[in-house]
XYZ file of C-alpha atoms in Angstrom:
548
model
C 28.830 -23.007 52.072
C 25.528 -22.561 53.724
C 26.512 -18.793 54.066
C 27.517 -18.462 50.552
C 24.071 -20.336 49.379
C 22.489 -17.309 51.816
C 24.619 -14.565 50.029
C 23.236 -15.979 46.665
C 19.658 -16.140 47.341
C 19.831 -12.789 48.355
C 21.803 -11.125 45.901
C 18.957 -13.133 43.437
C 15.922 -12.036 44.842
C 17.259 -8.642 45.100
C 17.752 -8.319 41.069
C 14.428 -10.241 40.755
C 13.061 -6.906 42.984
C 14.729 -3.736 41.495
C 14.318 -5.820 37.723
C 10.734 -5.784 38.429
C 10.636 -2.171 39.608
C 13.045 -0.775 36.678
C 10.420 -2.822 34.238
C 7.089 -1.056 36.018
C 8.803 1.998 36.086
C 9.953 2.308 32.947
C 6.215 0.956 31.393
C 5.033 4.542 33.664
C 7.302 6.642 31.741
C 6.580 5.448 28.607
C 2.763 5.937 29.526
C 2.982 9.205 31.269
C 5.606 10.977 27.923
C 3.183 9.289 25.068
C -0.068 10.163 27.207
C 0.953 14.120 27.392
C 2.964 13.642 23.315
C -0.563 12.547 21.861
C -2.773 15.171 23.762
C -0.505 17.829 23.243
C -0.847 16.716 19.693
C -4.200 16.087 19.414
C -5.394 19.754 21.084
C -2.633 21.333 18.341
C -5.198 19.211 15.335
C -7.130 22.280 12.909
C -9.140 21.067 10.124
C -7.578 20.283 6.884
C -7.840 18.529 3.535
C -8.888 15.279 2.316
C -5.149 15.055 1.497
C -3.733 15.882 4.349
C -5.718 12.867 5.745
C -6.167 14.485 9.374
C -5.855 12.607 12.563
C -9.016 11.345 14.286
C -8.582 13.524 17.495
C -11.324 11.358 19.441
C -9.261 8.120 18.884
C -5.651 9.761 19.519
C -7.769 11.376 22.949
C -8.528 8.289 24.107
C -5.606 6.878 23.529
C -3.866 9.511 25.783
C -6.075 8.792 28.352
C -5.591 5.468 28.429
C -1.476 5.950 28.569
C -2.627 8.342 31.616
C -4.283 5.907 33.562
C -1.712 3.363 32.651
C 1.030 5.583 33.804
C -0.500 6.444 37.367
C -1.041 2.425 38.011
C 1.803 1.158 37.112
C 3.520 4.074 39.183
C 1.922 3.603 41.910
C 2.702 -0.573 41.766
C 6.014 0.550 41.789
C 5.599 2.593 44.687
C 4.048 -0.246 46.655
C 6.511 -3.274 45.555
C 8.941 -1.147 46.951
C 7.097 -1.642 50.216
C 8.607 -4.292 52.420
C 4.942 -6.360 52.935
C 3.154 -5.431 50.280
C 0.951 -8.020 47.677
C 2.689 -6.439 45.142
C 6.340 -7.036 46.524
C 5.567 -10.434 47.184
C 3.788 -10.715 43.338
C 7.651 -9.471 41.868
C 9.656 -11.582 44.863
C 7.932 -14.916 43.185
C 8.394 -14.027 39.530
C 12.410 -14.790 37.873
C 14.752 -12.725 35.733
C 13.690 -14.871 33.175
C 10.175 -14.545 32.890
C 10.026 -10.715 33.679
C 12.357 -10.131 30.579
C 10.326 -12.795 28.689
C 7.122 -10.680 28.480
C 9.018 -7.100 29.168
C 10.687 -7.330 25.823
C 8.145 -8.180 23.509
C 5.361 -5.833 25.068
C 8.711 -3.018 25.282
C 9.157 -3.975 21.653
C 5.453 -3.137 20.403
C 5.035 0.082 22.645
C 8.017 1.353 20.678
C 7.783 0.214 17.079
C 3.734 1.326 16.962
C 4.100 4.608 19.045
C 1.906 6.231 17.255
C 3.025 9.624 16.297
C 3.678 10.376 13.570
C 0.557 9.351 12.636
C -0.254 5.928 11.209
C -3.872 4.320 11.164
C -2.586 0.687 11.903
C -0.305 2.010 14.325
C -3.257 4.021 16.648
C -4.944 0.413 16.864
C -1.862 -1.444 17.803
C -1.096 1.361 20.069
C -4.551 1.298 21.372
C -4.124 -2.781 21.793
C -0.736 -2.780 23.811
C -1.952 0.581 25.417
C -5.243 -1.397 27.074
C -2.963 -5.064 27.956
C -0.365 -2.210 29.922
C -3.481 -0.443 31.724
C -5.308 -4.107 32.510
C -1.940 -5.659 34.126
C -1.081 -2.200 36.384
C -4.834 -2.536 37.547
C -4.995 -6.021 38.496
C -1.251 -5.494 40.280
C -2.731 -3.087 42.218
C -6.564 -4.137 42.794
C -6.178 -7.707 42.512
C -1.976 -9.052 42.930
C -3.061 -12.226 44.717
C -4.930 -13.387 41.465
C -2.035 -12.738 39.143
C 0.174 -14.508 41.713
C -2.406 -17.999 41.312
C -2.805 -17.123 37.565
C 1.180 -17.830 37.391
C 0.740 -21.005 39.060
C -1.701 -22.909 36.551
C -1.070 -24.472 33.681
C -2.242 -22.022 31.105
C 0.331 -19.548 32.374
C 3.161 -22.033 31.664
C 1.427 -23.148 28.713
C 1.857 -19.558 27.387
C 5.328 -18.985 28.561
C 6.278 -22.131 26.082
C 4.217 -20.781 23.282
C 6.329 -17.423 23.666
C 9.816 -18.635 24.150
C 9.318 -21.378 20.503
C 7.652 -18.078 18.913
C 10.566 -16.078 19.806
C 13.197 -19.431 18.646
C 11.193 -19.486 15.580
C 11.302 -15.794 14.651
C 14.911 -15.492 15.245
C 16.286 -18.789 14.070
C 14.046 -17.919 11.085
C 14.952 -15.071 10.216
C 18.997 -15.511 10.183
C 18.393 -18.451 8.398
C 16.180 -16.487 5.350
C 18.685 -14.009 5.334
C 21.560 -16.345 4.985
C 19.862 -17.617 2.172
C 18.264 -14.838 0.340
C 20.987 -14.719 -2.222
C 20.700 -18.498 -3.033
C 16.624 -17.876 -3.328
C 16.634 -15.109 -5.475
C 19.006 -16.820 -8.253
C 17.138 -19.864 -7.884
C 14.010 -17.980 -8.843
C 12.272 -19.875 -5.766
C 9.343 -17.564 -5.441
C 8.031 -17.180 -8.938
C 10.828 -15.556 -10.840
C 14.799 -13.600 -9.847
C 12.803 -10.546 -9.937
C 8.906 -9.907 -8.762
C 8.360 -6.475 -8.196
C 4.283 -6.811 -7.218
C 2.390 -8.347 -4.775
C 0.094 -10.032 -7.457
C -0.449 -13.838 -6.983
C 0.705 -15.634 -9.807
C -1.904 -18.367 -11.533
C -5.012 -16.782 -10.638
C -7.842 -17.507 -11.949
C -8.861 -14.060 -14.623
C -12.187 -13.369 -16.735
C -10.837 -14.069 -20.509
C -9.573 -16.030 -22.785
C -6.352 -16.543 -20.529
C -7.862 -17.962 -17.722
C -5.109 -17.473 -15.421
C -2.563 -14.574 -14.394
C 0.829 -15.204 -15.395
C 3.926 -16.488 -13.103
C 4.598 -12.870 -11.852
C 0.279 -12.441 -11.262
C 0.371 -10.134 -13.893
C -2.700 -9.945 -15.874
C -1.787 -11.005 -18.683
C -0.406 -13.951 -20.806
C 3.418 -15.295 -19.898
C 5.723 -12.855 -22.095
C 9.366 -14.338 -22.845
C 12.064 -11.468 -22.357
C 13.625 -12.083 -25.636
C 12.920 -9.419 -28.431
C 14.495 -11.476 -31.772
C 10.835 -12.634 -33.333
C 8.880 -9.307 -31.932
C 8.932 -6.251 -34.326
C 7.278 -4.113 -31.852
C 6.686 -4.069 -27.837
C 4.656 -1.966 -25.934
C 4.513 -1.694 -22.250
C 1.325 -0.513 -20.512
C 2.070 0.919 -16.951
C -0.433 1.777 -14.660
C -2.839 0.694 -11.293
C -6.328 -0.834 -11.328
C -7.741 0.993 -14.708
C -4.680 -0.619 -16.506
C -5.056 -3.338 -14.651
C -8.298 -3.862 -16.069
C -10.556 -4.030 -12.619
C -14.310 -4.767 -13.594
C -14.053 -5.963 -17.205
C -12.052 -9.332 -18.689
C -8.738 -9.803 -20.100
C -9.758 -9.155 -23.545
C -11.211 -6.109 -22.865
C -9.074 -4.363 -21.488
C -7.249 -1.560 -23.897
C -3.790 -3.214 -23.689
C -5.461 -6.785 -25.011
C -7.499 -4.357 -27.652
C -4.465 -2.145 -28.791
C -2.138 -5.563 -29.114
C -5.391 -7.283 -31.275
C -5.616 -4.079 -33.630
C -1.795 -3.827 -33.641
C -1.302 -7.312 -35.128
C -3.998 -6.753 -37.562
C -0.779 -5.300 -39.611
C 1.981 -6.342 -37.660
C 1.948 -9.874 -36.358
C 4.353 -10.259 -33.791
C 3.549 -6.990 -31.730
C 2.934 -6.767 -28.085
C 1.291 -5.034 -25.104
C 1.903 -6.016 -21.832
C 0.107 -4.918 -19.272
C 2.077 -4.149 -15.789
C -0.786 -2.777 -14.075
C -1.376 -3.182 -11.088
C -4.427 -2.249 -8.832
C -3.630 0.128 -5.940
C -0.317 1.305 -6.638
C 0.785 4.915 -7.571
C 3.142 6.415 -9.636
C 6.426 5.744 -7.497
C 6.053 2.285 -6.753
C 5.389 2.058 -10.845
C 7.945 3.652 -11.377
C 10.168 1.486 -9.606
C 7.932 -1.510 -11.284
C 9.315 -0.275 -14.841
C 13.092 0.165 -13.772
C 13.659 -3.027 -12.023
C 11.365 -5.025 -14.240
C 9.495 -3.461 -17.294
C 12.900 -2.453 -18.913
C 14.365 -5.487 -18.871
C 11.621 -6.717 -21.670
C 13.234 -3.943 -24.291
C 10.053 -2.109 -25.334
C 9.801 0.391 -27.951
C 7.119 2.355 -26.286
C 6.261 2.538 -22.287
C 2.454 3.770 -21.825
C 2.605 5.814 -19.126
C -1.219 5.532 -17.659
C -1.771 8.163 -15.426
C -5.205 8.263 -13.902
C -6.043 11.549 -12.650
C -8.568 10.612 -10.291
C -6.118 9.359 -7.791
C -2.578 9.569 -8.827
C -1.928 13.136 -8.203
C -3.409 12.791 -3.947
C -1.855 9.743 -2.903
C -3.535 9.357 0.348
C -1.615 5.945 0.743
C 2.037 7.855 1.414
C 3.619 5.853 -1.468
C 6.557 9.078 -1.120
C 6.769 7.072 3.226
C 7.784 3.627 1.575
C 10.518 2.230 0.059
C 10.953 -1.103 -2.031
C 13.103 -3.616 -0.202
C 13.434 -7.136 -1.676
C 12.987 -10.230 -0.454
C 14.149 -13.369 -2.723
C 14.284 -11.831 -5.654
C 10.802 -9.689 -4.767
C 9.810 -6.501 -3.989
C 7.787 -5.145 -1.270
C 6.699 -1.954 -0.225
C 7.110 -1.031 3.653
C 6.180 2.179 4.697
C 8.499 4.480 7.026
C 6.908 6.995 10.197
C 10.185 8.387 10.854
C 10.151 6.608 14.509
C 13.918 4.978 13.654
C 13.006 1.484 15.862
C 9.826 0.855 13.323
C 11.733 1.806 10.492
C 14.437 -0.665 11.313
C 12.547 -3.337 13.314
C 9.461 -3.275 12.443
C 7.742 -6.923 11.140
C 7.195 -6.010 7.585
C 11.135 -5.466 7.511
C 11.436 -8.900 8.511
C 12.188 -11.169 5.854
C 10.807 -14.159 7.946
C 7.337 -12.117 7.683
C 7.300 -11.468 3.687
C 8.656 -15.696 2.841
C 5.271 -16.617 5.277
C 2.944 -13.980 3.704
C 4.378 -15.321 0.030
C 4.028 -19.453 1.196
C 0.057 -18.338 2.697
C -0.559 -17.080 -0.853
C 0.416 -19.620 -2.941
C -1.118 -21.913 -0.660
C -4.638 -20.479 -1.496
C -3.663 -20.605 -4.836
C -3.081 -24.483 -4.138
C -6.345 -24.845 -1.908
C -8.686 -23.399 -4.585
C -7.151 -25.711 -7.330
C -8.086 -28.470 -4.388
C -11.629 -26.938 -4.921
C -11.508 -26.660 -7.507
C -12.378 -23.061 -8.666
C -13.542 -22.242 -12.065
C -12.412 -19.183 -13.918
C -15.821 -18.357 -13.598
C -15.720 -17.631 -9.970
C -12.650 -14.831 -10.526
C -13.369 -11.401 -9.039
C -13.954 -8.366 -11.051
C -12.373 -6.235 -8.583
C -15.654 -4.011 -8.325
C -16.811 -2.571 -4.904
C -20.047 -2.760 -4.001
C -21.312 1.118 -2.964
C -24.059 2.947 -2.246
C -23.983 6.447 -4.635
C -24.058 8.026 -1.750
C -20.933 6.713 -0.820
C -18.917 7.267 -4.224
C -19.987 10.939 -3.622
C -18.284 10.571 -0.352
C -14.808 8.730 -1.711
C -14.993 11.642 -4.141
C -15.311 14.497 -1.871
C -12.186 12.530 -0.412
C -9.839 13.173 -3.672
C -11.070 16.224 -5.521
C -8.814 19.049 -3.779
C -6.997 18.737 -7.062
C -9.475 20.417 -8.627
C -9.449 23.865 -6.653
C -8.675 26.616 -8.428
C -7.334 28.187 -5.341
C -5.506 24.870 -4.451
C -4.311 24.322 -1.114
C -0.607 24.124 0.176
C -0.956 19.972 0.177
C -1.754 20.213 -3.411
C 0.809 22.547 -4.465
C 3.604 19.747 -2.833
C 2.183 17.347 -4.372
C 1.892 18.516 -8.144
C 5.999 18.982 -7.134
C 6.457 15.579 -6.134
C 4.163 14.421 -8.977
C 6.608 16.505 -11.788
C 9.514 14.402 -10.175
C 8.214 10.921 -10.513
C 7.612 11.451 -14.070
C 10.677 12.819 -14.310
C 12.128 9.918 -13.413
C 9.863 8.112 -15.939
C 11.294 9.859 -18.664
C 14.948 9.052 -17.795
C 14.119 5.641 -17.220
C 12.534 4.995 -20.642
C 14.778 6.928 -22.701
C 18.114 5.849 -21.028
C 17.267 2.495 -22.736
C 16.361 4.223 -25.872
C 12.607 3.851 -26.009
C 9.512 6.215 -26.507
C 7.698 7.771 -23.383
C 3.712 7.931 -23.759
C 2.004 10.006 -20.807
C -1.635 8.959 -21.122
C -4.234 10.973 -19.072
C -6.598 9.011 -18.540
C -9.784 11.344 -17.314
C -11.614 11.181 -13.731
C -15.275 10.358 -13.563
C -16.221 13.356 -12.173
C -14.686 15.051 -15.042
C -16.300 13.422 -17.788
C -20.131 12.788 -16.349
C -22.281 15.837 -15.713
C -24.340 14.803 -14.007
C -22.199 13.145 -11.697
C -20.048 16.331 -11.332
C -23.995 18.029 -9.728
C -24.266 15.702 -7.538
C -21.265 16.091 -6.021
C -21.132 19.827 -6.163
C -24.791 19.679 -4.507
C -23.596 17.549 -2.102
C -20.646 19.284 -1.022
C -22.668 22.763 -1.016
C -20.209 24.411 -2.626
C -20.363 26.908 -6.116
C -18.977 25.158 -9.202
C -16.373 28.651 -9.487
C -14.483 27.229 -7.029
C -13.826 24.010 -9.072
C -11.813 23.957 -12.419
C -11.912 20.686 -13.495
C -9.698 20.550 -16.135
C -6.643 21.855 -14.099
C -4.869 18.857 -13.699
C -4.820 18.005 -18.088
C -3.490 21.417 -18.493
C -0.692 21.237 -16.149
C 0.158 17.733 -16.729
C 0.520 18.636 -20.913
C 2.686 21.678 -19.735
C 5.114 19.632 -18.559
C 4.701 17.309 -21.273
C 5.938 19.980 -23.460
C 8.046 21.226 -21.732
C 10.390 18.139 -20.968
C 9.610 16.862 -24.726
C 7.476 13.900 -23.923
C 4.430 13.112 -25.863
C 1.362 13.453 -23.810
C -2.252 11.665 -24.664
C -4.846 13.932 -23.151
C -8.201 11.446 -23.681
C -10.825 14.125 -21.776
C -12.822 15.479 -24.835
C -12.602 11.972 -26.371
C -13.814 10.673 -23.378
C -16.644 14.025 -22.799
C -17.850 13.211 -26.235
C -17.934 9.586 -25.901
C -20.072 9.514 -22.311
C -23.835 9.952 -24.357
C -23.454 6.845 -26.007
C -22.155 4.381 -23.555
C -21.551 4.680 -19.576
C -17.878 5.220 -19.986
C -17.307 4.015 -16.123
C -19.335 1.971 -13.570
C -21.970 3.959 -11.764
C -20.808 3.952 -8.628
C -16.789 2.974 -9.414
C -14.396 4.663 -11.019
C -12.874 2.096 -12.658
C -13.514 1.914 -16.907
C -16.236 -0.482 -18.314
C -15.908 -1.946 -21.603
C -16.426 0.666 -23.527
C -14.130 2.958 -21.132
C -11.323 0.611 -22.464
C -12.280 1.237 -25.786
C -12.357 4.637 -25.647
C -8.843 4.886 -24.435
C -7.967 1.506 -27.334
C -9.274 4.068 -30.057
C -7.647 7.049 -28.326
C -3.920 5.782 -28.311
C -3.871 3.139 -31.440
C -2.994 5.941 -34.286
C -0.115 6.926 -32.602
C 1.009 3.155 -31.092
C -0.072 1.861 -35.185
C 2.114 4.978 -36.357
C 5.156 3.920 -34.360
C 4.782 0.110 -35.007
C 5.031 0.307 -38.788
C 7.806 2.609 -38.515
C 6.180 5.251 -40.404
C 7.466 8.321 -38.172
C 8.824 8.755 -34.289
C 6.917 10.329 -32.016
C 6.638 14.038 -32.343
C 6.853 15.624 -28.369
C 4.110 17.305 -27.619
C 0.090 16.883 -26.260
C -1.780 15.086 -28.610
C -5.793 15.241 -28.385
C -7.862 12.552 -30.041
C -10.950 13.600 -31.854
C -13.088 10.983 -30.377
C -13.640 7.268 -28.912
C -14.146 5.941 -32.722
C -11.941 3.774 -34.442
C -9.735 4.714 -37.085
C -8.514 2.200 -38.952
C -5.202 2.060 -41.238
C -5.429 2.920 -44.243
C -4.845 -0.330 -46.981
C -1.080 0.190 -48.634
């Protein structure tokens, strides 16, 4: 018995051993490949475009030195616990199975899902995080093994190893359980509604006469899905400018085209769907697993040029999943363990982001917050600083345009593509509205940043992107809105946009309201359908029907 007892203890502290070493090993590996993966990559970086959004070498450099260092420590701790005598045998020989595994997984889990390559901003910092904890461990193993030997022996250290084992409980228990029950949510309309395609909070407080976003944190009032009273219904599509960033409900164009529109028909509609920092994919997929649903007659297709040609956010990397009846946008690297495992796949990590925002929503009605206190959704900048954001997203304006551009334009054809089918499968009328960039439509503006850039204005052509944008209009028989010269003519009487924003002020909104309400007016009293083709308003003034 005593012998067997022996046999055991031996056989235990001998997997405790070669565990320990396999784990230290490994964690060099993984240092030494990433270490000579990112400097490999970051000596192959040349300069590029705003677009291509180029990594920042000196971070990725660092980085790789780090995973060096890392990788000769924890190498040579290897070397040494395989040393009968050493610190750092004895340091493995008093650690268990258990607890080796119980913080090798979970750092093993974050050193693969943010490996940073391809490149991902949030990923380089996480990197950079688990890269420094590896580095500090291997140093103290090596320098300094008797203190992590007393550090395991207070109570902090056993305080933590509870705190990680009910973290890890919670996350999985959690997350089988949400899953077995996503069905049941999503019926039940538990988080707002069986189908939320934005992250918007719902009942927030909004500038205007509403006072409050709707249940699905649109901005706008709640809209029943039933067409039987409603003669005509509009759908505005769009980001922040449709959205309405900077100015109040009411004056934003899809609160001024519905006001003009009922002037002769009563129960017509616009609903705005926009919503601020999304691109044309993700609204794409907005208006096909939600917009269509409400039966509109005519989907307003707001494309702001400024941004929604370089989408420096890699909408065309994420995918919608949904979560109880909601959809979120994750984004994909192409390393297969993030795309699979990552958190924001979890659906444990979307119910606790969802419960933390309608529990602000519940602590400000505590406060009780006045409508007064809502944001405008304005940035505060220096102009010195727009002229930097532009210099950022302006490549779209080269007349010799880069490669970048030229795949994006492609990929920028295809999502309104899709558009198209989407509307007219369900038998309603595409609008593509171009809604003009700032630097388009304000001279002065336009020298500044030319100046500040140094180049010639030859090399710019800033009307490219209308022109190729009503080309396609044309050509795939959808009727396209082109609101430059409105907007060119309109810019001497009123500042059109914020001085150092992009986003439309009040009388931005109107322009575009007078801009689109002939045709929307046209196609609400049934006078004629839409004839295909671009269609250039004369200017930002209001034309008014004329009385029967």
């Amino acid at each position: 018995m005593r012998l067997s007892r022996c046999s055991r203890t031996v056989v235990r502290q001998s997997c405790v051993l070669w565990s320990g070493v396999v784990l230290i090993a490994a964690a060099a590996l993984y240092g030494a490949v990433t270490a000579a993966d990112l400097l490999w990559y970051a000596s192959a970086a040349r300069p590029a475009t705003a677009l291509a959004d180029p990594p920042r070498v000196q971070k990725l450099f660092w980085l790789g030195l780090l995973l060096s260092a890392a990788a000769v420590a924890a190498a040579w701790v290897a070397l040494l616990v395989l040393k009968a005598g050493t610190p750092q045998q004895r340091l493995v020989r008093e650690s268990s199975l258990a607890t080796q595994w119980l913080w090798g997984l979970p750092m093993t889990y974050m050193l693969l899902v943010y490996y940073p390559l391809p490149l991902h901003a949030h990923h380089t910092e996480k990197a950079l995080l688990a890269s420094i904890a590896l580095l500090t461990w291997s140093l103290l193993a090596l320098m300094r093994p008797h203190a992590l030997s007393s550090l395991k022996r207070i109570r902090l250290s056993a305080a933590g190893r509870i705190l990680l084992i009910n973290a890890l409980v919670f996350i999985v228990a959690g997350e089988l359980t949400l899953r077995t029950m996503d069905s049941t949510l999503a019926s039940q309309g538990f988080f707002g509604g069986k189908q939320t395609p934005a992250h918007l909070k719902p009942h927030m407080a909004v500038l205007g006469s509403i006072g409050r976003s709707n249940s699905q944190g649109f901005r706008d009032r709640e809209r029943a899905v039933e067409r039987s009273p409603i003669r005509f219904r509009a759908l505005a599509v769009g980001d922040s400018q449709t959205y309405g960033a900077g100015v109040t409900y009411d004056e934003t164009f899809s609160a001024l085209l519905e006001s003009r529109l009922r002037e002769t028909e009563p129960t017509a509609e616009v609903l705005n769907l926009g919503v601020p920092g999304w691109e044309p994919p993700e609204e794409l997929h907005l208006l096909q697993v939600y917009g269509m649903q409400f039966q509109p007659d005519v989907v307003l297709m707001n494309f702001y040029v400024g941004n929604d040609i370089i989408r420096r956010r890699g909408a065309y990397w994420e995918q919608p999943i949904v979560v109880a009846g909601q959809s979120y946008y994750v984004h994909a690297t192409g390393n297969r363990i993030h795309d699979l495992l990552s958190p924001d796949r979890w659906f444990l990590y979307h119910h606790v982001n969802y419960v933390i925002r309608l529990g602000s929503l519940s602590f400000n009605r505590w406060r009780r917050t006045s409508v007064q206190e809502a944001d405008h959704g304005i940035t505060l900048r220096t102009r010195q600083g727009y002229l930097q954001e532009l210099d950022e997203r302006t490549d779209i304006y080269l007349a010799d345009e880069p490669e970048e551009i030229r795949l994006q334009w492609d990929k920028t054809r295809q999502i309104l593509a899709g558009f198209k089918r989407a509307v007219e499968e369900r038998g309603a009328t595409l609008i593509l509205v171009l809604v003009p960039d700032h630097v388009q439509v304000d001279r002065r503006l336009r020298e500044e940043f030319l100046a500040a850039r140094a180049e010639t204005p030859g090399r710019f052509d800033f009307e490219l992107p209308q022109r190729r944008l009503k080309q396609w209009g044309q050509a795939q028989g959808v009727t396209t809105v082109d609101l430059l010269p409105a907007f060119r003519d309109a810019t001497l009487e009123a500042p059109l946009y914020f001085e150092t924003d992009l986003h439309l002020t009040v009388a931005g909104h109107r322009c575009v309201t007078n801009g689109l309400w002939s045709l929307l007016h046209t196609l609400s009293v049934g006078k004629a359908q839409a004839v295909a083709g671009s269609l250039v308003p004369d200017s930002c003034r209001p034309v008014w029907p004329k009385t029967p």
